[in-house]
Amino acid sequence: MNLTATLAAATLVAAGAAHAQSAPDLLEKHACTACHAVDKKGVGPAHNDVSAKYKGNAKAADMLADKVKKGGSGVWGAVPMPPNAQVPEADIKAMVAYVLALKK
């Protein structure tokens, strides 16, 4: 790749990064905060409680991403979590990684 092509590619990457949203912004954008808060139970569990429950579980990120996408019930009580199939996979992964990184 020549210098011009390299600079063009770097510019595109930088522009994409500038448009990336933080995980808390994504949680707000996709209405997760309507039922979940970081530090207190709402309709759904607190995000830091989810993090504590799955701490050390190597399969947690994939399992929770699947739960966000498809919905589910019974883990945190009787209220079901609706499916969120419209949320982009990359956003789900970013939000789940953020939630799992929280500490109580």
mmCIF file of C-alpha atoms in Angstrom:
data_model
loop_
_atom_site.group_PDB
_atom_site.id
_atom_site.type_symbol
_atom_site.label_atom_id
_atom_site.label_comp_id
_atom_site.label_asym_id
_atom_site.label_seq_id
_atom_site.Cartn_x
_atom_site.Cartn_y
_atom_site.Cartn_z
ATOM 1 C CA MET A 1 0.000 0.000 0.000
ATOM 2 C CA ASN A 2 1.402 3.418 -0.889
ATOM 3 C CA LEU A 3 1.574 6.361 1.509
ATOM 4 C CA THR A 4 -1.579 8.024 0.165
ATOM 5 C CA ALA A 5 -3.612 4.834 0.526
ATOM 6 C CA THR A 6 -2.230 4.271 4.038
ATOM 7 C CA LEU A 7 -3.168 7.804 5.106
ATOM 8 C CA ALA A 8 -6.636 7.439 3.578
ATOM 9 C CA ALA A 9 -7.194 4.168 5.442
ATOM 10 C CA ALA A 10 -5.976 5.710 8.710
ATOM 11 C CA THR A 11 -8.335 8.655 8.212
ATOM 12 C CA LEU A 12 -11.310 6.328 7.697
ATOM 13 C CA VAL A 13 -10.428 4.347 10.828
ATOM 14 C CA ALA A 14 -10.080 7.543 12.864
ATOM 15 C CA ALA A 15 -13.395 8.866 11.546
ATOM 16 C CA GLY A 16 -15.119 5.614 12.493
ATOM 17 C CA ALA A 17 -13.641 5.737 15.980
ATOM 18 C CA ALA A 18 -14.878 9.308 16.394
ATOM 19 C CA HIS A 19 -18.429 8.104 15.747
ATOM 20 C CA ALA A 20 -18.206 5.146 18.148
ATOM 21 C CA GLN A 21 -20.466 5.456 21.173
ATOM 22 C CA SER A 22 -19.515 4.521 24.698
ATOM 23 C CA ALA A 23 -21.217 1.509 26.278
ATOM 24 C CA PRO A 24 -23.240 3.702 28.692
ATOM 25 C CA ASP A 25 -24.439 5.724 25.685
ATOM 26 C CA LEU A 26 -25.393 2.499 23.896
ATOM 27 C CA LEU A 27 -27.333 1.301 26.951
ATOM 28 C CA GLU A 28 -29.301 4.546 26.823
ATOM 29 C CA LYS A 29 -29.710 4.492 23.034
ATOM 30 C CA HIS A 30 -31.125 0.956 23.018
ATOM 31 C CA ALA A 31 -33.446 1.656 26.002
ATOM 32 C CA CYS A 32 -31.711 -0.795 28.346
ATOM 33 C CA THR A 33 -31.864 1.889 31.024
ATOM 34 C CA ALA A 34 -35.669 1.731 30.971
ATOM 35 C CA CYS A 35 -35.429 -1.512 32.977
ATOM 36 C CA HIS A 36 -31.834 -1.627 34.245
ATOM 37 C CA ALA A 37 -29.615 0.734 36.227
ATOM 38 C CA VAL A 38 -25.958 0.313 37.127
ATOM 39 C CA ASP A 39 -26.412 0.180 40.877
ATOM 40 C CA LYS A 40 -30.055 -0.539 41.712
ATOM 41 C CA LYS A 41 -32.696 -3.046 40.741
ATOM 42 C CA GLY A 42 -35.483 -1.784 38.526
ATOM 43 C CA VAL A 43 -37.744 -3.934 36.399
ATOM 44 C CA GLY A 44 -34.581 -5.933 35.712
ATOM 45 C CA PRO A 45 -31.463 -6.551 37.778
ATOM 46 C CA ALA A 46 -28.822 -3.895 38.404
ATOM 47 C CA HIS A 47 -25.924 -4.144 35.991
ATOM 48 C CA ASN A 48 -23.420 -4.508 38.824
ATOM 49 C CA ASP A 49 -25.473 -7.442 40.192
ATOM 50 C CA VAL A 50 -25.281 -9.100 36.764
ATOM 51 C CA SER A 51 -21.521 -8.551 36.755
ATOM 52 C CA ALA A 52 -21.159 -10.054 40.230
ATOM 53 C CA LYS A 53 -23.315 -13.087 39.360
ATOM 54 C CA TYR A 54 -21.254 -13.978 36.298
ATOM 55 C CA LYS A 55 -17.787 -13.009 37.586
ATOM 56 C CA GLY A 56 -15.261 -15.592 36.469
ATOM 57 C CA ASN A 57 -17.680 -17.333 34.093
ATOM 58 C CA ALA A 58 -15.842 -17.684 30.780
ATOM 59 C CA LYS A 59 -19.103 -18.285 28.904
ATOM 60 C CA ALA A 60 -20.948 -15.294 30.396
ATOM 61 C CA ALA A 61 -20.304 -12.796 27.580
ATOM 62 C CA ASP A 62 -21.677 -15.071 24.867
ATOM 63 C CA MET A 63 -24.575 -16.252 27.026
ATOM 64 C CA LEU A 64 -25.597 -12.714 27.994
ATOM 65 C CA ALA A 65 -25.251 -11.426 24.430
ATOM 66 C CA ASP A 66 -27.585 -14.231 23.347
ATOM 67 C CA LYS A 67 -30.009 -13.314 26.156
ATOM 68 C CA VAL A 68 -30.031 -9.652 25.082
ATOM 69 C CA LYS A 69 -30.672 -10.650 21.457
ATOM 70 C CA LYS A 70 -33.319 -13.340 22.093
ATOM 71 C CA GLY A 71 -34.777 -12.317 25.469
ATOM 72 C CA GLY A 72 -35.458 -14.692 28.325
ATOM 73 C CA SER A 73 -36.940 -15.182 31.757
ATOM 74 C CA GLY A 74 -36.574 -16.950 35.055
ATOM 75 C CA VAL A 75 -32.998 -16.047 35.967
ATOM 76 C CA TRP A 76 -33.826 -12.850 37.882
ATOM 77 C CA GLY A 77 -37.506 -13.375 38.611
ATOM 78 C CA ALA A 78 -40.800 -13.680 36.821
ATOM 79 C CA VAL A 79 -40.555 -10.574 34.615
ATOM 80 C CA PRO A 80 -39.286 -11.601 31.164
ATOM 81 C CA MET A 81 -36.661 -9.672 29.262
ATOM 82 C CA PRO A 82 -37.970 -8.944 25.771
ATOM 83 C CA PRO A 83 -35.854 -9.829 22.737
ATOM 84 C CA ASN A 84 -33.738 -7.084 21.223
ATOM 85 C CA ALA A 85 -33.085 -8.545 17.782
ATOM 86 C CA GLN A 86 -32.871 -5.059 16.229
ATOM 87 C CA VAL A 87 -29.772 -4.118 18.250
ATOM 88 C CA PRO A 88 -26.545 -4.508 16.239
ATOM 89 C CA GLU A 89 -24.309 -7.378 17.372
ATOM 90 C CA ALA A 90 -21.342 -5.032 17.918
ATOM 91 C CA ASP A 91 -23.433 -2.844 20.235
ATOM 92 C CA ILE A 92 -24.614 -5.872 22.208
ATOM 93 C CA LYS A 93 -21.043 -7.116 22.645
ATOM 94 C CA ALA A 94 -19.865 -3.681 23.793
ATOM 95 C CA MET A 95 -22.722 -3.328 26.294
ATOM 96 C CA VAL A 96 -22.255 -6.850 27.694
ATOM 97 C CA ALA A 97 -18.495 -6.332 28.050
ATOM 98 C CA TYR A 98 -19.144 -3.098 29.933
ATOM 99 C CA VAL A 99 -21.689 -4.703 32.267
ATOM 100 C CA LEU A 100 -19.407 -7.658 32.995
ATOM 101 C CA ALA A 101 -16.520 -5.283 33.814
ATOM 102 C CA LEU A 102 -18.512 -3.442 36.503
ATOM 103 C CA LYS A 103 -17.619 -3.962 40.146
ATOM 104 C CA LYS A 104 -19.959 -3.583 43.098
#
